[in-house]
């Protein structure tokens, strides 16, 4: 019966069947699985004569008269009668109701009755028009499920269909969790859970039903991920890269500073991973400036010391070049050979580099995403580090298979990010990563003072910039767009970083618009500030005589390199740039970050931008210029002024803009949850993860007869995106 088409249900003709199909419901089982999006509380009904003043209540009766009143506030009025009395109803600004509420119909209303002349009136009550076969009056409060409906079928009609099949269907729903397991976790059976969702007796049943179904989703996902993990583990090895005291000493000797305690702890976590012949997948989180590069270098050198290779993938060429320069600097005279592989190598350089990676004469490769494309063969990649790209999910990691020594090997993978990823996402969307946290900054960091400044005061800002440039300091000045033709932001982050999505000129506005209590969109100047305009303005006016240059992703690579080199060397005083400089750029002499139209950027982007300054000995200043009138935008920028803690800022950003926008949940390939909600189900997720591990401990391949149902359901939900086919 569960697999029969819905058209087999009484009352479902071709039209209904089609309407249901549009909602994704074709079989009876799918109808049962079509869960309400919420539950509406229906008050118990009171006869009209017993209604009390000021108390929320429901009642029903017959409509005996109606009228549209246009004097004063436009309103629709009706008189409702039952055998105990009369109730006047009125709806303001709802004169259209005269089309549906007509004398003679029966109506159920819910609201607060007030004294009205000699009788009672209910203003703006919720109402249901009762059909011939309406349910009898309810003497007890009831929850009514509300289903996502369409113009072709209403929530009520869906509810009635479900109600009609439920008694016969529920006993047929088999449970993939054993009685023992359920008892241990106080979970209802699957059939009970569906009943509780569709026909809850009270709130607690909705909760219990929801918990069971959410837990199922999370458990299935965790089982699938764990299964995938163990498959990868069985079929894929990584080189064991033990780091003894000798190697550790040598590596540390290469760093120009002592690692902070936080870096040390993370290095320990990494070396523990590397020592095992199984591919590690670890997420390294650390705020801007916390020193992730040194940790990455440590891991790569651990590979090199064990006669394997290391690779570091950066989201932009500028950043790749900078990493190459820093790392070459630290490795000077060590004999470790470092190569840069970016899209702008000449054909000759490229083929030489590829040959070096293949024959192992290159120890460490640094580059953009092209680094891990099919065309690039490593002799034996031991450690792959992905910088500032937390969308690097399970698929991308698996694409590294075969980059190790021989078939069936893959490197250990470290993903580094300054954007705090909630544990829930690391454990799900990203395909279950271990997490390390660098939770302190290196000593001697100067605090960056952040000011939000109205655009009316721009000239004062640039006067201040000028005095500091005169004193030999350097500045970044960021504009939202390159020029008038290209209003989109620089697309240099399209390699998959979230940055472009966040910094895009429209995104800020969307974020504000969707936030609660948002004001109408602020009026914007006709055009966003552009690099071109700003450069012209500053050169002619406030920064006249200073050496300025434009920097953005559309400049050819050699030109960008040259400009960065001049800026580093002090031959350029200020860069007028897009967010290409957002991630990772490290110029210690830069002390000022000026952002025009700052409200157009996401908070994480602004925090990254701010992290570019104050890296040397001198205190940094960050000025966020805005002309927004939106209080929400002002609040967002205010957070920047108040906090220097990237994790706190990201948390706020998530609160204001929601999860999906901040991290690319949609791109992961993971099917969306129907019931579970990562924003609030961390406890269930943790439980599910533990249970999944325990389950596979008992039954590593999930192939005992008792697992049969769970396994089938798991493969149905996750087989495809995780490529679990070979399990089934
Ligand atoms: P991020 O985590 O943002 O990638 P970086 O690795 O670029 O940070 O490091 C930021 C700056 O801090 C660099 O200039 C780096 O040389 C410096 N740094 C990193 N670790 C330490 C340390 N333990 N002591 C002093 N300076 C450090
Ligand atoms: Mg970095």
XYZ file of C-alpha atoms and ligand atoms in Angstrom:
756
model
C 0.000 0.000 0.000
C 2.821 2.432 0.811
C 4.120 2.139 -2.712
C 0.703 2.394 -4.376
C 0.095 5.562 -6.308
C -1.905 8.238 -4.528
C -4.567 7.883 -7.186
C -5.482 4.618 -5.461
C -6.656 6.635 -2.459
C -10.372 7.353 -2.329
C -11.080 10.909 -3.299
C -7.932 11.333 -5.386
C -8.737 11.783 -9.041
C -6.469 12.733 -11.871
C -6.428 16.440 -10.936
C -5.590 15.814 -7.298
C -2.970 13.281 -8.233
C -1.365 15.842 -10.467
C -1.492 18.528 -7.788
C 0.186 16.133 -5.364
C 2.780 15.118 -7.929
C 3.735 18.741 -8.236
C 4.488 18.705 -4.530
C 6.649 15.632 -5.047
C 4.047 13.228 -3.690
C 3.273 10.256 -5.940
C 2.964 7.246 -3.661
C 1.012 6.790 -0.469
C 4.264 6.448 1.464
C 5.340 9.843 0.200
C 2.066 11.257 1.357
C 2.790 9.994 4.866
C 6.278 11.447 4.633
C 4.876 14.804 3.566
C 5.285 16.510 6.915
C 3.518 19.597 8.121
C 5.645 22.717 8.068
C 4.093 23.842 11.324
C 1.134 23.251 13.598
C -1.614 25.702 14.200
C -3.105 25.811 17.626
C -6.864 25.531 17.542
C -8.591 26.694 20.675
C -11.318 24.520 22.110
C -14.688 25.820 21.017
C -17.022 27.657 23.343
C -20.718 28.269 22.644
C -21.280 31.938 21.839
C -23.320 32.437 25.001
C -20.362 31.338 27.137
C -17.706 33.580 25.542
C -15.871 35.698 28.081
C -14.647 39.223 27.409
C -10.933 39.536 26.576
C -10.196 35.814 26.479
C -8.798 34.145 23.376
C -11.428 31.628 22.350
C -13.001 29.859 19.409
C -16.605 29.393 18.558
C -18.782 28.467 15.614
C -22.172 29.377 14.244
C -24.170 30.425 11.252
C -23.649 33.719 9.461
C -26.980 35.510 9.304
C -26.034 38.925 7.933
C -23.005 40.651 6.416
C -22.113 44.110 5.195
C -19.215 46.146 3.910
C -18.808 49.354 5.908
C -16.828 52.082 4.207
C -17.406 54.900 6.612
C -14.480 55.368 8.955
C -12.036 52.488 8.531
C -13.111 50.226 5.685
C -14.259 46.955 7.178
C -16.312 43.877 6.640
C -18.891 42.943 9.248
C -20.854 39.773 9.866
C -23.275 38.462 12.444
C -22.713 34.965 13.822
C -25.477 33.111 15.626
C -25.688 29.809 17.470
C -28.364 28.427 19.736
C -26.889 30.272 22.725
C -26.402 33.790 21.392
C -25.122 36.320 18.878
C -21.582 37.498 18.136
C -20.682 40.449 15.935
C -17.622 39.964 13.773
C -15.608 42.558 11.993
C -12.495 42.537 9.865
C -10.710 45.793 9.111
C -9.324 46.400 5.648
C -10.717 43.103 4.493
C -13.765 44.064 2.515
C -12.852 41.365 -0.005
C -14.260 38.856 2.487
C -17.736 39.681 1.296
C -17.074 37.325 -1.592
C -16.606 34.287 0.614
C -18.432 34.979 3.868
C -22.093 35.151 2.961
C -25.291 34.678 4.927
C -26.167 31.049 5.401
C -22.671 29.625 5.674
C -21.257 28.156 8.847
C -18.111 29.659 10.249
C -15.563 28.876 12.908
C -13.811 31.913 14.361
C -11.015 32.352 16.840
C -10.063 35.546 18.614
C -10.774 37.746 21.598
C -14.328 38.920 22.176
C -14.833 42.476 23.446
C -17.870 44.265 24.784
C -19.731 45.948 21.958
C -22.906 47.793 22.784
C -25.171 45.323 24.539
C -23.399 42.308 23.069
C -19.979 41.024 22.100
C -17.757 41.643 19.113
C -14.691 39.852 17.808
C -12.377 41.999 15.695
C -10.131 40.442 13.054
C -10.737 36.852 14.155
C -9.073 33.954 12.373
C -11.781 32.140 10.532
C -12.536 28.877 8.786
C -15.524 28.404 6.559
C -17.047 25.071 7.580
C -18.202 22.663 4.906
C -21.179 20.354 5.137
C -19.038 17.554 6.455
C -17.086 19.706 8.902
C -15.641 18.066 11.967
C -17.854 18.455 15.027
C -17.039 21.297 17.410
C -13.906 20.644 19.450
C -14.269 20.726 23.171
C -10.540 20.447 23.657
C -7.641 22.425 22.291
C -6.163 20.826 19.215
C -3.129 21.194 17.009
C -3.818 21.311 13.323
C -0.984 20.455 10.959
C -0.297 23.012 8.260
C 1.136 21.618 5.035
C 2.988 23.400 2.269
C 0.214 23.656 -0.290
C -0.307 25.010 -3.790
C -3.027 26.730 -5.727
C -4.186 23.322 -6.892
C -4.493 21.718 -3.471
C -4.905 23.285 -0.058
C -3.237 22.436 3.214
C -6.591 21.317 4.505
C -7.134 18.954 1.584
C -3.700 17.462 2.052
C -4.436 17.031 5.740
C -7.690 15.251 5.012
C -6.038 12.853 2.587
C -3.316 12.045 5.052
C -5.850 11.517 7.774
C -7.763 9.119 5.577
C -4.775 6.901 4.768
C -2.997 7.098 8.099
C -4.859 4.320 9.982
C -4.155 1.750 7.293
C -0.675 2.998 6.415
C 0.942 3.376 9.826
C 1.044 -0.338 10.711
C 2.902 -0.969 7.462
C 5.783 1.375 8.259
C 8.744 -0.732 9.274
C 11.312 0.697 11.625
C 15.006 0.504 10.878
C 15.872 1.125 14.516
C 15.625 -1.796 16.911
C 13.404 -1.763 19.983
C 16.470 -1.731 22.209
C 18.032 1.174 20.418
C 14.837 3.159 20.563
C 14.332 2.418 24.205
C 17.854 3.572 24.996
C 17.292 6.847 23.208
C 13.634 7.292 24.222
C 12.586 7.512 20.615
C 9.123 6.616 19.347
C 8.779 4.154 16.480
C 8.838 5.557 12.995
C 5.092 4.969 12.664
C 4.452 6.703 15.952
C 6.611 9.614 14.889
C 4.604 10.121 11.708
C 1.375 9.884 13.639
C 2.683 12.482 16.096
C 3.521 14.868 13.294
C 0.216 14.488 11.467
C -2.101 14.123 14.433
C -0.399 15.404 17.538
C -2.410 15.315 20.737
C -0.261 18.109 22.160
C 2.980 20.055 21.697
C 5.127 17.405 23.306
C 4.108 14.912 20.668
C 5.168 17.268 17.909
C 8.511 17.598 19.648
C 8.929 13.868 20.138
C 7.933 13.064 16.568
C 10.182 15.736 15.174
C 13.085 14.582 17.306
C 12.787 11.031 16.021
C 12.628 12.092 12.379
C 15.427 14.646 12.731
C 17.563 12.082 14.497
C 16.929 9.634 11.656
C 18.118 12.106 9.082
C 21.243 12.892 11.039
C 21.942 9.246 11.834
C 21.577 8.195 8.198
C 23.958 10.941 7.141
C 26.480 10.084 9.827
C 26.302 6.390 8.991
C 26.783 7.206 5.334
C 29.734 9.480 6.032
C 31.309 6.959 8.369
C 30.831 4.223 5.812
C 32.406 6.408 3.182
C 35.260 7.125 5.509
C 35.920 3.488 6.175
C 35.713 2.688 2.458
C 38.220 5.397 1.708
C 40.350 4.117 4.513
C 40.295 0.581 3.201
C 40.898 1.510 -0.376
C 43.144 4.499 0.178
C 46.315 4.905 2.139
C 48.236 8.005 2.978
C 51.934 7.915 3.695
C 52.721 7.776 7.395
C 54.739 10.902 8.118
C 56.223 10.495 11.576
C 57.748 13.606 13.074
C 60.387 12.766 15.667
C 62.262 15.269 17.823
C 64.977 15.661 15.166
C 62.611 16.600 12.380
C 60.586 18.790 14.733
C 63.723 20.681 15.694
C 64.746 21.179 12.099
C 61.355 22.450 11.085
C 61.122 24.889 13.972
C 64.565 26.199 13.210
C 63.196 27.356 9.869
C 60.518 29.576 11.399
C 61.533 33.160 12.180
C 59.515 33.082 15.402
C 58.573 30.773 18.229
C 55.197 29.139 17.670
C 52.472 30.357 19.987
C 50.960 27.896 22.430
C 47.869 27.738 20.223
C 49.938 26.973 17.123
C 51.855 24.377 19.087
C 48.733 22.579 20.148
C 47.418 22.465 16.592
C 50.780 21.254 15.302
C 50.549 18.381 17.801
C 47.076 17.487 16.563
C 48.341 17.519 13.006
C 51.451 15.444 13.648
C 49.299 12.843 15.385
C 47.237 12.603 12.171
C 50.254 12.518 9.916
C 51.870 9.654 11.795
C 49.052 7.347 10.711
C 48.923 5.735 7.278
C 45.348 6.937 6.784
C 44.461 10.145 5.009
C 43.727 12.869 7.536
C 41.024 15.463 6.870
C 41.401 18.321 9.264
C 39.967 21.784 9.365
C 42.282 24.381 10.892
C 40.359 27.390 12.078
C 42.148 30.494 13.201
C 41.272 34.127 13.093
C 42.902 36.477 10.632
C 46.552 36.822 11.610
C 46.583 33.854 13.974
C 49.476 32.335 12.042
C 47.990 29.568 9.956
C 50.726 29.778 7.315
C 53.417 28.639 9.738
C 51.287 25.662 10.721
C 50.747 24.795 7.064
C 54.464 25.022 6.416
C 55.175 22.777 9.376
C 52.891 20.094 7.951
C 54.371 20.352 4.468
C 57.890 20.128 5.818
C 56.866 17.020 7.746
C 56.024 15.518 4.354
C 59.282 16.676 2.801
C 61.301 15.339 5.738
C 59.698 11.956 5.059
C 60.633 12.155 1.376
C 57.212 13.121 0.139
C 55.891 16.375 -1.250
C 53.727 19.160 0.139
C 51.295 21.426 -1.673
C 49.545 24.612 -0.660
C 46.518 25.809 -2.565
C 45.482 29.451 -2.205
C 42.245 31.022 -3.424
C 43.935 33.744 -5.472
C 47.108 34.158 -7.453
C 48.138 37.134 -5.392
C 47.912 35.069 -2.275
C 49.689 32.114 -3.858
C 52.539 34.389 -4.865
C 52.726 35.858 -1.432
C 52.800 32.434 0.195
C 55.544 31.417 -2.201
C 57.573 34.498 -1.324
C 57.145 34.022 2.451
C 57.868 30.321 2.349
C 60.845 30.641 0.040
C 62.159 33.257 2.438
C 61.897 30.895 5.391
C 63.403 27.992 3.480
C 66.309 29.865 2.005
C 69.450 27.765 2.079
C 67.598 24.662 3.241
C 67.699 22.717 0.019
C 63.903 22.400 0.004
C 62.710 23.260 -3.494
C 59.599 25.378 -3.769
C 57.677 25.989 -6.984
C 54.829 28.326 -7.789
C 52.159 26.975 -10.125
C 49.591 29.508 -11.254
C 47.627 30.169 -14.402
C 50.007 32.856 -15.526
C 53.101 30.735 -15.997
C 54.414 30.601 -19.528
C 54.027 27.266 -21.305
C 57.689 26.528 -20.813
C 57.723 27.350 -17.110
C 54.607 25.344 -16.652
C 55.883 22.197 -18.256
C 59.147 22.463 -16.339
C 57.218 22.782 -13.087
C 54.937 19.878 -13.970
C 57.971 17.740 -14.734
C 59.533 18.688 -11.414
C 56.387 17.724 -9.530
C 56.244 14.436 -11.373
C 59.832 13.411 -10.793
C 59.970 14.756 -7.245
C 62.640 17.388 -7.789
C 60.109 19.905 -6.474
C 59.331 19.405 -2.781
C 56.671 22.013 -2.180
C 54.198 23.351 -4.722
C 52.223 26.497 -4.120
C 49.425 27.558 -6.424
C 45.776 28.171 -7.103
C 43.112 25.535 -7.663
C 44.849 24.415 -10.871
C 47.345 22.771 -8.546
C 45.038 19.838 -7.944
C 43.682 19.442 -11.432
C 44.071 16.193 -13.301
C 46.917 17.533 -15.371
C 49.162 17.845 -12.346
C 50.972 14.685 -11.328
C 52.921 14.504 -8.144
C 55.611 11.983 -7.481
C 54.179 11.533 -4.014
C 52.036 14.180 -2.471
C 52.057 13.677 1.297
C 50.318 16.773 2.586
C 47.857 19.027 0.763
C 46.919 22.293 2.428
C 43.908 24.244 1.230
C 44.105 27.855 2.397
C 41.059 30.015 3.068
C 38.692 27.751 1.280
C 36.406 26.060 3.664
C 34.050 24.954 0.928
C 36.529 22.290 0.164
C 34.144 19.461 0.859
C 34.288 15.722 0.677
C 34.288 15.607 -3.115
C 37.153 17.944 -3.593
C 39.145 16.054 -1.007
C 38.507 12.807 -2.790
C 39.718 14.358 -6.021
C 43.131 14.271 -4.393
C 43.078 10.501 -4.574
C 45.878 9.233 -6.712
C 48.071 12.238 -6.032
C 50.018 10.242 -3.526
C 52.617 7.643 -4.358
C 50.950 5.139 -6.628
C 47.321 4.180 -7.004
C 45.164 3.985 -3.937
C 47.001 6.670 -2.037
C 46.055 10.183 -1.222
C 47.648 12.974 0.757
C 46.698 14.106 4.214
C 44.470 17.133 3.786
C 44.387 20.281 5.891
C 41.774 22.927 5.177
C 42.546 26.326 6.689
C 39.999 29.043 7.276
C 39.491 32.243 9.183
C 35.730 31.933 8.911
C 34.491 29.979 11.873
C 32.642 26.971 10.619
C 30.060 25.730 13.043
C 30.874 22.206 14.150
C 27.582 21.070 12.694
C 28.748 22.000 9.223
C 32.181 20.485 9.627
C 30.445 17.278 10.648
C 27.918 17.238 7.820
C 28.115 19.431 4.768
C 31.866 19.276 4.617
C 31.863 15.530 4.939
C 33.013 15.124 8.479
C 36.243 16.953 9.096
C 38.237 16.889 12.298
C 38.599 20.377 13.673
C 41.578 22.209 15.175
C 41.449 25.726 16.482
C 44.227 28.319 16.688
C 42.565 30.393 19.330
C 45.161 33.047 20.105
C 47.121 35.598 18.128
C 50.909 35.871 18.102
C 52.231 38.276 20.733
C 52.795 41.931 20.036
C 49.788 42.414 17.818
C 48.647 46.013 17.930
C 44.970 46.526 18.309
C 43.281 47.875 15.231
C 41.046 50.826 15.916
C 37.927 50.658 13.775
C 35.726 53.648 13.034
C 32.492 53.823 11.126
C 32.398 57.189 9.380
C 29.604 58.870 7.487
C 30.468 59.612 3.886
C 29.930 63.292 4.631
C 33.209 63.148 6.529
C 35.230 61.456 3.765
C 37.525 64.418 3.268
C 38.613 64.276 6.899
C 39.340 60.582 6.519
C 41.627 61.221 3.581
C 43.280 64.143 5.352
C 44.129 61.683 8.124
C 45.370 59.127 5.601
C 47.552 61.813 4.080
C 49.283 62.704 7.338
C 50.049 59.055 7.994
C 51.320 58.466 4.479
C 53.544 61.507 5.023
C 54.927 59.681 8.048
C 55.900 56.731 5.858
C 52.987 54.422 6.527
C 50.948 52.644 3.840
C 47.257 52.284 3.120
C 44.735 50.061 1.405
C 41.687 51.845 0.062
C 38.925 49.461 -0.991
C 36.047 50.166 -3.346
C 33.156 47.818 -4.096
C 33.567 47.721 -7.874
C 36.292 47.972 -10.493
C 34.712 50.489 -12.838
C 31.375 51.684 -14.115
C 31.144 48.991 -16.772
C 31.712 46.148 -14.394
C 29.427 46.711 -11.535
C 29.921 43.237 -10.244
C 32.699 42.829 -7.920
C 35.909 41.320 -8.943
C 35.300 37.671 -9.536
C 38.690 36.539 -8.491
C 37.236 34.348 -5.790
C 35.132 32.326 -8.135
C 37.372 29.365 -7.492
C 34.860 28.527 -4.814
C 35.691 30.743 -1.890
C 32.727 32.318 -0.211
C 34.346 35.690 -0.477
C 32.920 36.849 -3.734
C 29.479 35.825 -2.651
C 29.825 37.848 0.469
C 31.425 40.897 -0.912
C 29.205 41.235 -3.958
C 27.582 44.616 -4.158
C 24.076 43.226 -3.917
C 24.650 40.831 -1.122
C 24.910 43.429 1.563
C 21.600 44.812 0.505
C 19.987 41.389 0.463
C 21.328 40.675 3.915
C 19.786 43.803 5.260
C 16.520 43.321 3.475
C 15.988 39.863 4.833
C 16.891 40.778 8.361
C 13.999 41.261 10.724
C 12.845 44.793 11.440
C 14.700 46.041 8.430
C 14.053 49.503 7.221
C 13.225 50.043 3.566
C 16.353 49.700 1.464
C 18.522 52.752 1.952
C 18.736 55.120 -0.946
C 22.032 54.578 -2.656
C 24.097 56.920 -4.712
C 23.409 56.231 -8.369
C 26.635 54.259 -8.805
C 28.757 52.344 -6.372
C 32.142 53.733 -5.668
C 34.558 52.295 -8.176
C 38.293 51.809 -8.127
C 38.590 53.913 -11.249
C 36.595 56.856 -9.901
C 38.190 56.732 -6.521
C 41.704 56.635 -7.908
C 40.948 59.638 -10.111
C 39.387 61.548 -7.244
C 42.169 60.860 -4.758
C 44.952 61.567 -7.232
C 43.430 64.899 -8.134
C 42.449 65.897 -4.635
C 43.099 64.717 -1.125
C 46.071 62.450 -1.883
C 47.606 64.545 -4.629
C 51.325 63.950 -4.943
C 51.169 60.562 -3.205
C 52.005 57.455 -5.163
C 48.763 55.587 -5.730
C 47.989 52.516 -7.815
C 44.913 50.498 -8.682
C 44.802 46.790 -7.930
C 42.055 44.418 -8.970
C 41.501 40.998 -10.410
C 41.177 42.124 -14.014
C 44.734 43.367 -14.220
C 47.074 40.895 -15.876
C 49.044 38.857 -13.425
C 52.506 40.334 -14.110
C 51.113 43.805 -13.569
C 49.533 42.778 -10.274
C 52.785 41.236 -9.144
C 54.684 44.351 -10.028
C 52.237 46.563 -8.156
C 52.289 44.351 -5.065
C 56.079 44.316 -5.123
C 56.216 48.112 -5.359
C 53.730 48.438 -2.527
C 55.676 46.013 -0.369
C 58.866 47.913 -1.118
C 57.298 51.255 -0.284
C 57.432 52.679 -3.795
C 53.642 52.873 -3.755
C 51.987 54.590 -0.790
C 48.439 53.429 -1.165
C 46.611 50.769 -3.145
C 43.143 51.558 -4.402
C 41.726 48.084 -4.722
C 38.808 45.712 -4.785
C 38.607 42.861 -2.330
C 41.368 41.018 -4.174
C 43.437 42.082 -1.210
C 40.944 40.599 1.168
C 42.480 37.292 1.952
C 45.848 36.737 3.449
C 47.859 39.581 1.937
C 50.616 40.347 4.397
C 52.434 43.695 4.163
C 53.630 44.635 7.657
C 54.054 48.336 6.841
C 50.415 48.721 5.858
C 48.633 50.461 8.708
C 45.421 51.828 7.219
C 42.437 50.076 5.724
C 39.858 52.442 4.308
C 36.683 50.834 2.951
C 34.309 52.886 0.820
C 30.620 51.947 0.895
C 31.440 49.514 3.638
C 27.843 48.461 4.127
C 27.999 46.655 0.793
C 30.330 44.040 2.195
C 29.693 41.056 4.439
C 31.090 41.214 7.939
C 33.495 38.350 7.349
C 34.871 40.191 4.346
C 35.313 43.379 6.334
C 37.046 41.475 9.084
C 39.391 39.897 6.565
C 40.102 43.294 5.047
C 40.833 44.748 8.437
C 43.184 41.873 9.142
C 45.466 43.184 6.394
C 46.694 46.045 8.567
C 48.403 46.364 11.919
C 50.641 43.375 11.208
C 53.888 45.221 11.784
C 54.888 47.068 14.915
C 52.571 50.018 14.369
C 48.956 50.254 15.385
C 46.447 49.815 12.583
C 43.416 51.856 11.722
C 40.359 50.692 9.863
C 37.846 53.232 8.599
C 34.499 52.052 7.273
C 32.893 54.769 5.195
C 29.169 54.501 4.652
C 26.234 56.565 3.513
C 23.592 54.046 4.438
C 20.455 55.110 6.205
C 19.519 51.548 7.119
C 19.637 50.886 10.844
C 20.404 47.208 10.213
C 23.436 48.101 8.101
C 24.511 50.563 10.748
C 24.188 47.843 13.367
C 26.295 45.452 11.309
C 29.058 47.995 10.890
C 28.782 48.836 14.554
C 29.684 45.239 15.370
C 32.928 45.738 13.466
C 33.761 48.795 15.525
C 33.003 46.976 18.764
C 34.717 43.642 18.180
C 38.050 42.480 16.863
C 37.137 38.858 17.334
C 36.481 37.223 13.981
C 34.603 34.356 15.548
C 32.184 36.628 17.321
C 31.735 38.663 14.190
C 30.997 35.617 12.095
C 28.490 34.430 14.665
C 26.686 37.754 14.365
C 26.875 37.572 10.613
C 25.226 34.165 10.711
C 22.540 35.524 13.033
C 21.824 38.398 10.697
C 22.131 36.671 7.350
C 21.423 33.052 8.128
C 23.532 29.946 7.602
C 23.169 29.176 3.964
C 24.567 32.459 2.798
C 27.622 32.400 4.943
C 28.742 28.946 4.001
C 27.949 27.179 0.777
C 25.630 24.524 2.094
C 23.855 24.286 -1.214
C 26.985 23.557 -3.214
C 27.998 20.570 -1.154
C 25.838 18.059 -2.989
C 24.413 16.893 0.294
C 20.637 16.505 0.100
C 18.915 19.137 2.207
C 17.502 18.117 5.544
C 13.743 17.910 5.712
C 13.358 17.872 9.457
C 16.761 18.341 11.050
C 17.970 21.871 11.473
C 21.692 22.429 11.847
C 21.124 25.718 13.601
C 19.506 23.993 16.543
C 20.176 20.261 16.407
C 23.816 20.123 17.435
C 22.936 17.810 20.340
C 21.122 15.367 18.108
C 23.942 15.529 15.595
C 26.540 14.726 18.222
C 24.420 11.834 19.405
C 23.908 10.598 15.850
C 27.604 10.758 15.148
C 28.425 8.703 18.216
C 25.723 6.181 17.447
C 26.867 5.861 13.866
C 30.392 5.109 15.005
C 29.151 2.535 17.501
C 26.887 0.958 14.915
C 29.693 0.504 12.405
C 31.886 -0.853 15.153
C 29.345 -3.635 15.614
C 28.717 -4.069 11.920
C 31.482 -2.467 9.881
C 29.879 -2.984 6.505
C 26.336 -2.528 7.648
C 25.462 -5.868 6.122
C 23.908 -7.974 8.865
C 20.253 -8.914 8.383
C 19.289 -6.493 11.170
C 20.872 -3.623 9.250
C 19.086 -4.356 6.033
C 16.441 -1.690 6.255
C 18.752 0.994 7.605
C 21.203 0.233 4.859
C 18.605 0.442 2.117
C 17.334 3.737 3.421
C 20.837 5.094 3.793
C 21.759 4.213 0.248
C 18.584 5.775 -1.037
C 19.300 9.046 0.743
C 23.059 9.305 0.385
C 24.334 6.626 -1.971
C 24.517 8.893 -4.934
C 26.164 12.067 -3.685
C 28.675 10.147 -1.634
C 29.292 7.556 -4.318
C 28.475 4.659 -2.020
C 27.328 2.469 -4.880
C 30.025 -0.108 -4.298
C 28.625 -0.738 -0.834
C 25.270 -1.754 -2.222
P 46.733 33.874 8.961
O 46.324 32.936 10.041
O 45.793 35.003 8.806
O 47.033 33.161 7.665
P 49.533 34.445 8.835
O 49.999 33.055 8.778
O 49.550 35.227 7.585
O 48.082 34.516 9.481
O 50.358 35.178 9.966
C 50.154 36.529 10.251
C 51.435 37.196 10.661
O 51.831 36.726 11.928
C 52.579 36.935 9.721
O 53.271 38.133 9.524
C 53.424 35.921 10.444
O 54.769 36.044 10.130
C 53.188 36.280 11.891
N 53.294 35.160 12.824
C 52.759 33.937 12.679
N 53.032 33.149 13.748
C 53.761 33.900 14.581
C 54.367 33.660 15.865
N 54.254 32.478 16.498
N 55.067 34.669 16.434
C 55.162 35.868 15.817
N 54.636 36.149 14.613
C 53.938 35.193 14.005
Mg 46.536 33.141 5.789
